[in-house]
């Protein structure tokens, strides 16, 4: 008889406290507490994030265990995000995991948050089996802290082909929103306003980069200058043109992202193409990728909305494969703000 494998996972790398339960590879529960406190500050305040994780972690884990209908004693192991992320936020999840694993005398599996985003494509829930990418596939991983093109050859085999040399694309969304006076995180708001705007209304400059590398800091600065110059001429410029500004800027970022993905697909001869991470929730990116996929004959994989942004279900997915391979972490493991693949 197949051994029952039940994994609890914890995600606390930024401002979402999340816990999930996976039973023999099937997701039973995924509970996330998001922190709205940061909205008023225009970005995540690390100390506040850490304190909120401390308050949320026990109720969130408790809710996930109850929803899954299991007891703590049934757990086979616990997966946790070791990094990358905010050190104070990570520390809460890592400390909690270590204590619980020690108390239950079960193994713990450290997970790279970005690998978690990619394996979100393998989350299975409910009765129907979802179609998953075949190996090897390329994944454009786009979040608040990262922008990467990754070649994935197996569940735990990842190779970064290219990444941003400065800011992440999520940062380019959020900072642009802040300049326009929108609250944090601004990415979803730019997406919302862009839907009824003219994407050809304004043009923004491109930064030429080698290979599959990206750069967004120049684009961010160009956007800031664009807004300031126009505000000098017309104090109502942003209010009167919000939808067109958002649509044009968003389309520009999408074009930059997808140009490199097209090159990577051509050079590697890989037509299985996925996107992952918070920015993969962007409706413009999803739509443009679908159109591009039809045109190029790609098999496209776009995560369900709830698994684009930070969640513990994706962390459980990586932890599950590590559990099956016996890749356990030592109880002395510490969080890693920077944590390479
Ligand atoms: O993956 P994630 O939840 O956290 C990190 O690991 O960083 O990504 C958060 C990022 C933020 O920059 C947020 O603005 C962006 O994802 N984001 C979006 C959308 N939804 C979330 N950006 C553009 N359009 C969206 N719909
Ligand atoms: Zn993330």
mmCIF file of C-alpha atoms and ligand atoms in Angstrom:
data_model
loop_
_atom_site.group_PDB
_atom_site.id
_atom_site.type_symbol
_atom_site.label_atom_id
_atom_site.label_comp_id
_atom_site.label_asym_id
_atom_site.label_seq_id
_atom_site.Cartn_x
_atom_site.Cartn_y
_atom_site.Cartn_z
ATOM 1 C CA UNK A 1 0.000 0.000 0.000
ATOM 2 C CA UNK A 2 1.268 3.504 -0.842
ATOM 3 C CA UNK A 3 2.560 5.401 2.180
ATOM 4 C CA UNK A 4 0.396 8.378 3.077
ATOM 5 C CA UNK A 5 2.361 11.605 2.637
ATOM 6 C CA UNK A 6 0.849 14.677 4.279
ATOM 7 C CA UNK A 7 2.853 17.893 4.052
ATOM 8 C CA UNK A 8 2.193 21.152 5.891
ATOM 9 C CA UNK A 9 3.843 24.192 4.337
ATOM 10 C CA UNK A 10 4.520 27.710 5.563
ATOM 11 C CA UNK A 11 5.129 30.836 3.459
ATOM 12 C CA UNK A 12 6.139 34.119 5.136
ATOM 13 C CA UNK A 13 8.726 35.693 2.828
ATOM 14 C CA UNK A 14 7.088 39.084 2.355
ATOM 15 C CA UNK A 15 3.695 40.364 3.543
ATOM 16 C CA UNK A 16 1.464 37.275 3.193
ATOM 17 C CA UNK A 17 1.267 34.662 5.933
ATOM 18 C CA UNK A 18 0.172 31.419 4.346
ATOM 19 C CA UNK A 19 -0.172 27.740 5.282
ATOM 20 C CA UNK A 20 -1.198 24.800 3.091
ATOM 21 C CA UNK A 21 -1.766 21.068 3.446
ATOM 22 C CA UNK A 22 -0.939 18.612 0.671
ATOM 23 C CA UNK A 23 -2.073 14.972 0.807
ATOM 24 C CA UNK A 24 -0.259 12.577 -1.565
ATOM 25 C CA UNK A 25 0.346 15.497 -3.920
ATOM 26 C CA UNK A 26 -3.217 16.846 -3.756
ATOM 27 C CA UNK A 27 -3.925 20.175 -2.120
ATOM 28 C CA UNK A 28 -6.437 20.023 0.728
ATOM 29 C CA UNK A 29 -6.132 23.549 2.130
ATOM 30 C CA UNK A 30 -4.394 26.822 1.338
ATOM 31 C CA UNK A 31 -5.047 29.678 3.770
ATOM 32 C CA UNK A 32 -3.479 33.135 3.378
ATOM 33 C CA UNK A 33 -3.672 36.215 5.605
ATOM 34 C CA UNK A 34 -2.650 39.325 3.661
ATOM 35 C CA UNK A 35 -1.418 42.445 5.431
ATOM 36 C CA UNK A 36 -3.277 45.598 4.419
ATOM 37 C CA UNK A 37 -1.259 47.742 6.861
ATOM 38 C CA UNK A 38 1.388 48.442 4.172
ATOM 39 C CA UNK A 39 -1.041 50.147 1.758
ATOM 40 C CA UNK A 40 -0.729 53.510 3.500
ATOM 41 C CA UNK A 41 3.106 53.444 3.335
ATOM 42 C CA UNK A 42 3.415 52.837 -0.417
ATOM 43 C CA UNK A 43 5.435 49.643 0.113
ATOM 44 C CA UNK A 44 6.073 46.808 2.550
ATOM 45 C CA UNK A 45 7.493 48.000 5.898
ATOM 46 C CA UNK A 46 9.718 45.070 6.988
ATOM 47 C CA UNK A 47 9.291 45.492 10.756
ATOM 48 C CA UNK A 48 5.492 45.717 10.477
ATOM 49 C CA UNK A 49 5.448 42.677 8.174
ATOM 50 C CA UNK A 50 7.419 40.642 10.676
ATOM 51 C CA UNK A 51 5.141 41.606 13.589
ATOM 52 C CA UNK A 52 2.043 40.779 11.555
ATOM 53 C CA UNK A 53 3.438 37.351 10.628
ATOM 54 C CA UNK A 54 3.897 36.656 14.334
ATOM 55 C CA UNK A 55 0.255 37.456 14.981
ATOM 56 C CA UNK A 56 -1.053 35.554 11.977
ATOM 57 C CA UNK A 57 0.989 32.395 11.827
ATOM 58 C CA UNK A 58 -0.737 30.301 14.498
ATOM 59 C CA UNK A 59 -4.323 31.105 13.389
ATOM 60 C CA UNK A 60 -3.400 30.572 9.720
ATOM 61 C CA UNK A 61 -1.811 27.156 10.358
ATOM 62 C CA UNK A 62 -4.706 26.198 12.605
ATOM 63 C CA UNK A 63 -7.217 27.144 9.895
ATOM 64 C CA UNK A 64 -5.308 25.143 7.237
ATOM 65 C CA UNK A 65 -5.154 22.022 9.441
ATOM 66 C CA UNK A 66 -8.888 22.295 10.229
ATOM 67 C CA UNK A 67 -9.861 22.881 6.603
ATOM 68 C CA UNK A 68 -7.797 19.857 5.529
ATOM 69 C CA UNK A 69 -9.600 17.768 8.157
ATOM 70 C CA UNK A 70 -6.377 16.290 9.553
ATOM 71 C CA UNK A 71 -4.567 16.382 12.878
ATOM 72 C CA UNK A 72 -1.002 17.615 13.401
ATOM 73 C CA UNK A 73 -0.004 14.057 14.371
ATOM 74 C CA UNK A 74 -0.775 12.859 10.830
ATOM 75 C CA UNK A 75 1.827 15.172 9.239
ATOM 76 C CA UNK A 76 4.760 13.532 7.437
ATOM 77 C CA UNK A 77 6.885 16.678 7.184
ATOM 78 C CA UNK A 78 6.821 20.484 7.077
ATOM 79 C CA UNK A 79 7.985 22.636 4.182
ATOM 80 C CA UNK A 80 8.895 26.291 4.642
ATOM 81 C CA UNK A 81 10.189 29.214 2.611
ATOM 82 C CA UNK A 82 13.831 29.687 3.547
ATOM 83 C CA UNK A 83 14.305 32.609 1.132
ATOM 84 C CA UNK A 84 14.637 34.828 -0.777
ATOM 85 C CA UNK A 85 12.653 37.480 1.058
ATOM 86 C CA UNK A 86 12.636 39.887 3.989
ATOM 87 C CA UNK A 87 14.796 38.454 6.741
ATOM 88 C CA UNK A 88 12.438 39.366 9.620
ATOM 89 C CA UNK A 89 9.448 37.909 7.766
ATOM 90 C CA UNK A 90 11.300 34.702 6.865
ATOM 91 C CA UNK A 91 12.505 34.317 10.440
ATOM 92 C CA UNK A 92 8.935 33.965 11.719
ATOM 93 C CA UNK A 93 8.128 31.109 9.327
ATOM 94 C CA UNK A 94 11.477 29.371 9.805
ATOM 95 C CA UNK A 95 11.312 29.527 13.634
ATOM 96 C CA UNK A 96 7.717 28.324 13.652
ATOM 97 C CA UNK A 97 8.552 25.407 11.343
ATOM 98 C CA UNK A 98 11.557 24.338 13.377
ATOM 99 C CA UNK A 99 9.576 24.325 16.645
ATOM 100 C CA UNK A 100 6.684 22.360 15.179
ATOM 101 C CA UNK A 101 8.945 19.851 13.393
ATOM 102 C CA UNK A 102 10.886 19.331 16.609
ATOM 103 C CA UNK A 103 7.716 18.898 18.677
ATOM 104 C CA UNK A 104 6.217 16.410 16.196
ATOM 105 C CA UNK A 105 9.571 14.725 15.466
ATOM 106 C CA UNK A 106 9.115 14.981 11.681
ATOM 107 C CA UNK A 107 11.466 16.241 8.934
ATOM 108 C CA UNK A 108 11.510 19.790 7.593
ATOM 109 C CA UNK A 109 12.166 20.791 3.981
ATOM 110 C CA UNK A 110 13.505 24.229 3.031
ATOM 111 C CA UNK A 111 12.046 25.748 -0.127
ATOM 112 C CA UNK A 112 13.292 28.464 -2.465
ATOM 113 C CA UNK A 113 10.362 30.865 -2.875
ATOM 114 C CA UNK A 114 10.981 31.365 -6.602
ATOM 115 C CA UNK A 115 11.049 27.609 -7.241
ATOM 116 C CA UNK A 116 7.739 27.549 -5.377
ATOM 117 C CA UNK A 117 6.255 30.080 -7.810
ATOM 118 C CA UNK A 118 7.292 27.835 -10.715
ATOM 119 C CA UNK A 119 5.922 24.613 -9.210
ATOM 120 C CA UNK A 120 2.568 26.368 -8.640
ATOM 121 C CA UNK A 121 1.861 24.907 -12.084
ATOM 122 C CA UNK A 122 1.734 21.423 -10.556
ATOM 123 C CA UNK A 123 -0.839 22.180 -7.849
ATOM 124 C CA UNK A 124 -3.714 19.726 -8.139
ATOM 125 C CA UNK A 125 -6.996 20.199 -6.309
ATOM 126 C CA UNK A 126 -10.511 18.816 -6.542
ATOM 127 C CA UNK A 127 -11.458 15.839 -8.695
ATOM 128 C CA UNK A 128 -10.195 16.839 -12.144
ATOM 129 C CA UNK A 129 -6.514 16.515 -12.959
ATOM 130 C CA UNK A 130 -5.138 19.757 -14.370
ATOM 131 C CA UNK A 131 -2.829 19.726 -17.402
ATOM 132 C CA UNK A 132 0.744 20.460 -16.331
ATOM 133 C CA UNK A 133 3.839 21.533 -18.282
ATOM 134 C CA UNK A 134 6.062 18.773 -19.689
ATOM 135 C CA UNK A 135 9.812 18.877 -19.013
ATOM 136 C CA UNK A 136 11.779 20.731 -20.187
ATOM 137 C CA UNK A 137 9.781 23.960 -20.057
ATOM 138 C CA UNK A 138 10.646 27.645 -19.820
ATOM 139 C CA UNK A 139 9.131 29.748 -17.062
ATOM 140 C CA UNK A 140 9.067 33.544 -17.013
ATOM 141 C CA UNK A 141 9.007 34.214 -13.282
ATOM 142 C CA UNK A 142 7.840 37.732 -12.529
ATOM 143 C CA UNK A 143 7.262 39.055 -9.028
ATOM 144 C CA UNK A 144 7.892 42.033 -6.759
ATOM 145 C CA UNK A 145 11.507 41.011 -6.229
ATOM 146 C CA UNK A 146 12.435 38.901 -9.276
ATOM 147 C CA UNK A 147 12.290 38.724 -13.052
ATOM 148 C CA UNK A 148 13.805 35.536 -14.446
ATOM 149 C CA UNK A 149 13.665 33.189 -17.392
ATOM 150 C CA UNK A 150 14.167 29.698 -15.976
ATOM 151 C CA UNK A 151 14.656 26.386 -17.775
ATOM 152 C CA UNK A 152 12.968 23.641 -15.750
ATOM 153 C CA UNK A 153 14.151 20.105 -16.535
ATOM 154 C CA UNK A 154 12.596 18.267 -13.571
ATOM 155 C CA UNK A 155 10.613 19.035 -10.409
ATOM 156 C CA UNK A 156 13.744 20.113 -8.558
ATOM 157 C CA UNK A 157 16.022 20.957 -11.500
ATOM 158 C CA UNK A 158 16.079 24.638 -12.404
ATOM 159 C CA UNK A 159 18.506 26.736 -14.412
ATOM 160 C CA UNK A 160 18.253 30.528 -14.614
ATOM 161 C CA UNK A 161 18.883 31.523 -18.247
ATOM 162 C CA UNK A 162 18.527 35.246 -17.607
ATOM 163 C CA UNK A 163 17.288 37.698 -15.015
ATOM 164 C CA UNK A 164 17.034 41.349 -14.172
ATOM 165 C CA UNK A 165 20.256 43.160 -13.424
ATOM 166 C CA UNK A 166 18.483 45.726 -11.227
ATOM 167 C CA UNK A 167 14.772 46.133 -10.369
ATOM 168 C CA UNK A 168 12.115 43.476 -10.800
ATOM 169 C CA UNK A 169 9.171 44.121 -13.104
ATOM 170 C CA UNK A 170 6.799 44.071 -10.087
ATOM 171 C CA UNK A 171 8.805 46.946 -8.658
ATOM 172 C CA UNK A 172 8.449 48.798 -11.986
ATOM 173 C CA UNK A 173 4.663 48.406 -11.643
ATOM 174 C CA UNK A 174 4.505 49.345 -7.956
ATOM 175 C CA UNK A 175 6.814 52.387 -8.120
ATOM 176 C CA UNK A 176 5.007 53.759 -11.179
ATOM 177 C CA UNK A 177 1.733 53.420 -9.296
ATOM 178 C CA UNK A 178 3.224 55.220 -6.307
ATOM 179 C CA UNK A 179 4.362 58.112 -8.532
ATOM 180 C CA UNK A 180 0.743 58.416 -9.702
ATOM 181 C CA UNK A 181 -0.486 58.496 -6.100
ATOM 182 C CA UNK A 182 -1.945 54.954 -6.093
ATOM 183 C CA UNK A 183 -1.655 52.748 -2.968
ATOM 184 C CA UNK A 184 0.618 49.681 -2.600
ATOM 185 C CA UNK A 185 0.657 47.202 -4.295
ATOM 186 C CA UNK A 186 0.019 49.242 -7.425
ATOM 187 C CA UNK A 187 0.418 46.423 -9.977
ATOM 188 C CA UNK A 188 -3.204 45.228 -9.742
ATOM 189 C CA UNK A 189 -4.472 48.839 -9.979
ATOM 190 C CA UNK A 190 -2.414 49.617 -13.087
ATOM 191 C CA UNK A 191 -3.859 46.399 -14.542
ATOM 192 C CA UNK A 192 -7.413 47.520 -13.682
ATOM 193 C CA UNK A 193 -7.097 51.034 -15.180
ATOM 194 C CA UNK A 194 -5.194 49.715 -18.209
ATOM 195 C CA UNK A 195 -8.174 47.606 -19.241
ATOM 196 C CA UNK A 196 -10.061 50.651 -20.494
ATOM 197 C CA UNK A 197 -7.067 52.652 -21.734
ATOM 198 C CA UNK A 198 -5.294 53.193 -25.035
ATOM 199 C CA UNK A 199 -1.998 51.276 -24.974
ATOM 200 C CA UNK A 200 -0.562 53.323 -27.860
ATOM 201 C CA UNK A 201 -1.178 56.721 -26.240
ATOM 202 C CA UNK A 202 2.355 57.132 -24.824
ATOM 203 C CA UNK A 203 5.761 55.674 -25.663
ATOM 204 C CA UNK A 204 8.507 54.728 -23.207
ATOM 205 C CA UNK A 205 12.192 53.985 -23.862
ATOM 206 C CA UNK A 206 13.717 50.514 -23.962
ATOM 207 C CA UNK A 207 16.987 49.470 -22.333
ATOM 208 C CA UNK A 208 19.075 47.185 -24.561
ATOM 209 C CA UNK A 209 20.340 44.216 -22.594
ATOM 210 C CA UNK A 210 22.615 41.286 -23.433
ATOM 211 C CA UNK A 211 21.250 37.739 -23.762
ATOM 212 C CA UNK A 212 18.161 37.095 -21.657
ATOM 213 C CA UNK A 213 18.916 39.815 -19.146
ATOM 214 C CA UNK A 214 16.457 42.498 -18.161
ATOM 215 C CA UNK A 215 16.753 45.985 -16.692
ATOM 216 C CA UNK A 216 13.809 47.950 -15.320
ATOM 217 C CA UNK A 217 15.413 50.755 -13.321
ATOM 218 C CA UNK A 218 15.869 52.982 -16.401
ATOM 219 C CA UNK A 219 12.245 52.435 -17.443
ATOM 220 C CA UNK A 220 11.121 53.311 -13.916
ATOM 221 C CA UNK A 221 13.112 56.562 -13.957
ATOM 222 C CA UNK A 222 11.850 57.414 -17.454
ATOM 223 C CA UNK A 223 8.294 56.971 -16.167
ATOM 224 C CA UNK A 224 8.963 59.242 -13.182
ATOM 225 C CA UNK A 225 10.360 61.954 -15.481
ATOM 226 C CA UNK A 226 7.451 61.527 -17.884
ATOM 227 C CA UNK A 227 4.924 62.089 -15.077
ATOM 228 C CA UNK A 228 6.804 65.030 -13.548
ATOM 229 C CA UNK A 229 7.255 66.796 -16.904
ATOM 230 C CA UNK A 230 3.595 66.439 -17.746
ATOM 231 C CA UNK A 231 2.442 67.519 -14.286
ATOM 232 C CA UNK A 232 4.407 70.741 -14.712
ATOM 233 C CA UNK A 233 2.346 71.524 -17.798
ATOM 234 C CA UNK A 234 -0.971 70.232 -16.473
ATOM 235 C CA UNK A 235 -1.625 69.587 -12.765
ATOM 236 C CA UNK A 236 -4.480 67.221 -13.678
ATOM 237 C CA UNK A 237 -2.433 65.198 -16.175
ATOM 238 C CA UNK A 238 -2.547 61.935 -14.197
ATOM 239 C CA UNK A 239 -6.232 62.206 -13.259
ATOM 240 C CA UNK A 240 -7.317 63.042 -16.774
ATOM 241 C CA UNK A 241 -5.212 60.380 -18.502
ATOM 242 C CA UNK A 242 -4.883 57.629 -15.878
ATOM 243 C CA UNK A 243 -6.272 54.807 -18.033
ATOM 244 C CA UNK A 244 -4.148 55.637 -21.092
ATOM 245 C CA UNK A 245 -0.993 56.096 -18.992
ATOM 246 C CA UNK A 246 -1.548 52.725 -17.281
ATOM 247 C CA UNK A 247 -2.353 50.924 -20.542
ATOM 248 C CA UNK A 248 0.710 52.332 -22.343
ATOM 249 C CA UNK A 249 3.138 51.713 -19.502
ATOM 250 C CA UNK A 250 1.815 48.196 -18.843
ATOM 251 C CA UNK A 251 2.019 47.281 -22.533
ATOM 252 C CA UNK A 252 5.579 48.557 -22.625
ATOM 253 C CA UNK A 253 6.596 46.316 -19.707
ATOM 254 C CA UNK A 254 4.862 43.323 -21.305
ATOM 255 C CA UNK A 255 6.639 43.897 -24.619
ATOM 256 C CA UNK A 256 10.017 44.046 -22.866
ATOM 257 C CA UNK A 257 9.259 40.852 -20.901
ATOM 258 C CA UNK A 258 8.040 38.820 -23.839
ATOM 259 C CA UNK A 259 10.744 39.816 -26.337
ATOM 260 C CA UNK A 260 13.359 37.944 -24.299
ATOM 261 C CA UNK A 261 11.057 34.993 -23.768
ATOM 262 C CA UNK A 262 10.619 34.646 -27.536
ATOM 263 C CA UNK A 263 14.405 34.668 -27.978
ATOM 264 C CA UNK A 264 14.898 32.079 -25.219
ATOM 265 C CA UNK A 265 12.258 29.790 -26.734
ATOM 266 C CA UNK A 266 13.843 30.063 -30.175
ATOM 267 C CA UNK A 267 17.391 29.436 -28.935
ATOM 268 C CA UNK A 268 16.489 26.496 -26.682
ATOM 269 C CA UNK A 269 13.896 25.051 -29.033
ATOM 270 C CA UNK A 270 11.460 24.762 -26.113
ATOM 271 C CA UNK A 271 7.792 25.431 -26.842
ATOM 272 C CA UNK A 272 6.390 24.596 -23.398
ATOM 273 C CA UNK A 273 6.103 28.081 -21.930
ATOM 274 C CA UNK A 274 4.883 29.071 -18.475
ATOM 275 C CA UNK A 275 4.623 32.259 -16.457
ATOM 276 C CA UNK A 276 4.611 32.473 -12.666
ATOM 277 C CA UNK A 277 4.807 34.955 -9.782
ATOM 278 C CA UNK A 278 2.675 37.913 -8.722
ATOM 279 C CA UNK A 279 2.916 39.794 -12.017
ATOM 280 C CA UNK A 280 1.619 36.710 -13.892
ATOM 281 C CA UNK A 281 -1.782 37.753 -12.480
ATOM 282 C CA UNK A 282 -1.651 40.712 -14.893
ATOM 283 C CA UNK A 283 -4.502 40.408 -17.369
ATOM 284 C CA UNK A 284 -2.568 42.189 -20.142
ATOM 285 C CA UNK A 285 0.393 39.817 -19.773
ATOM 286 C CA UNK A 286 -1.891 36.768 -19.720
ATOM 287 C CA UNK A 287 -3.756 37.895 -22.830
ATOM 288 C CA UNK A 288 -0.643 38.915 -24.781
ATOM 289 C CA UNK A 289 1.058 35.618 -23.914
ATOM 290 C CA UNK A 290 -1.967 33.650 -25.077
ATOM 291 C CA UNK A 291 -1.946 35.493 -28.417
ATOM 292 C CA UNK A 292 1.795 35.004 -28.772
ATOM 293 C CA UNK A 293 1.404 31.311 -27.916
ATOM 294 C CA UNK A 294 -1.094 30.830 -30.759
ATOM 295 C CA UNK A 295 1.165 32.663 -33.159
ATOM 296 C CA UNK A 296 4.306 30.706 -32.166
ATOM 297 C CA UNK A 297 2.659 27.311 -31.624
ATOM 298 C CA UNK A 298 3.591 27.279 -27.925
ATOM 299 C CA UNK A 299 1.875 25.283 -25.188
ATOM 300 C CA UNK A 300 1.065 28.027 -22.705
ATOM 301 C CA UNK A 301 0.716 27.562 -18.933
ATOM 302 C CA UNK A 302 -0.755 30.379 -16.878
ATOM 303 C CA UNK A 303 -1.401 29.787 -13.156
ATOM 304 C CA UNK A 304 -4.839 30.249 -11.608
ATOM 305 C CA UNK A 305 -5.090 33.746 -10.064
ATOM 306 C CA UNK A 306 -4.859 32.545 -6.460
ATOM 307 C CA UNK A 307 -1.541 30.793 -7.159
ATOM 308 C CA UNK A 308 0.142 33.734 -8.923
ATOM 309 C CA UNK A 309 0.753 35.814 -5.813
ATOM 310 C CA UNK A 310 2.404 34.437 -2.682
ATOM 311 C CA UNK A 311 0.791 31.306 -1.243
ATOM 312 C CA UNK A 312 1.864 28.242 0.722
ATOM 313 C CA UNK A 313 0.353 25.718 -1.729
ATOM 314 C CA UNK A 314 3.250 26.330 -4.117
ATOM 315 C CA UNK A 315 5.738 25.895 -1.252
ATOM 316 C CA UNK A 316 4.101 22.566 -0.337
ATOM 317 C CA UNK A 317 4.585 21.434 -3.912
ATOM 318 C CA UNK A 318 8.384 21.824 -3.758
ATOM 319 C CA UNK A 319 8.480 20.417 -0.206
ATOM 320 C CA UNK A 320 6.552 17.330 -1.361
ATOM 321 C CA UNK A 321 9.128 16.449 -4.035
ATOM 322 C CA UNK A 322 11.946 17.084 -1.548
ATOM 323 C CA UNK A 323 10.208 14.800 0.954
ATOM 324 C CA UNK A 324 9.937 12.031 -1.643
ATOM 325 C CA UNK A 325 13.674 12.362 -2.342
ATOM 326 C CA UNK A 326 14.580 12.548 1.361
ATOM 327 C CA UNK A 327 16.058 16.054 0.990
ATOM 328 C CA UNK A 328 15.601 17.268 4.542
ATOM 329 C CA UNK A 329 16.985 20.351 6.292
ATOM 330 C CA UNK A 330 18.908 20.416 9.511
ATOM 331 C CA UNK A 331 17.174 21.891 12.567
ATOM 332 C CA UNK A 332 19.959 24.509 12.635
ATOM 333 C CA UNK A 333 18.788 25.939 9.268
ATOM 334 C CA UNK A 334 18.546 29.752 9.160
ATOM 335 C CA UNK A 335 16.549 32.005 6.802
ATOM 336 C CA UNK A 336 18.339 33.396 3.736
ATOM 337 C CA UNK A 337 17.289 36.842 2.453
ATOM 338 C CA UNK A 338 19.251 36.036 -0.701
ATOM 339 C CA UNK A 339 18.907 32.391 -1.585
ATOM 340 C CA UNK A 340 20.230 31.206 -4.933
ATOM 341 C CA UNK A 341 18.677 28.348 -6.872
HETATM 342 O O1 LIG B 1 4.896 36.983 -6.092
HETATM 343 P P1 LIG B 1 4.382 38.117 -5.319
HETATM 344 O O2 LIG B 1 3.047 37.995 -4.639
HETATM 345 O O3 LIG B 1 5.396 38.525 -4.187
HETATM 346 C C1 LIG B 1 6.770 38.503 -4.413
HETATM 347 O O4 LIG B 1 7.349 37.383 -4.326
HETATM 348 O O5 LIG B 1 7.307 39.596 -4.730
HETATM 349 O O6 LIG B 1 4.384 39.364 -6.300
HETATM 350 C C2 LIG B 1 3.966 40.638 -5.889
HETATM 351 C C3 LIG B 1 4.061 41.579 -7.083
HETATM 352 C C4 LIG B 1 3.802 43.031 -6.712
HETATM 353 O O7 LIG B 1 4.784 43.822 -7.347
HETATM 354 C C5 LIG B 1 2.430 43.289 -7.328
HETATM 355 O O8 LIG B 1 2.213 44.635 -7.699
HETATM 356 C C6 LIG B 1 2.462 42.386 -8.535
HETATM 357 O O9 LIG B 1 3.076 41.212 -8.071
HETATM 358 N N1 LIG B 1 1.125 42.101 -9.072
HETATM 359 C C7 LIG B 1 0.693 42.563 -10.265
HETATM 360 C C8 LIG B 1 -0.644 42.117 -10.409
HETATM 361 N N2 LIG B 1 -0.976 41.395 -9.295
HETATM 362 C C9 LIG B 1 0.130 41.386 -8.489
HETATM 363 N N3 LIG B 1 1.321 43.297 -11.195
HETATM 364 C C10 LIG B 1 0.626 43.610 -12.303
HETATM 365 N N4 LIG B 1 -0.663 43.235 -12.505
HETATM 366 C C11 LIG B 1 -1.325 42.488 -11.600
HETATM 367 N N5 LIG B 1 -2.591 42.119 -11.831
HETATM 368 ZN ZN1 LIG B 2 6.473 35.689 -4.536
#
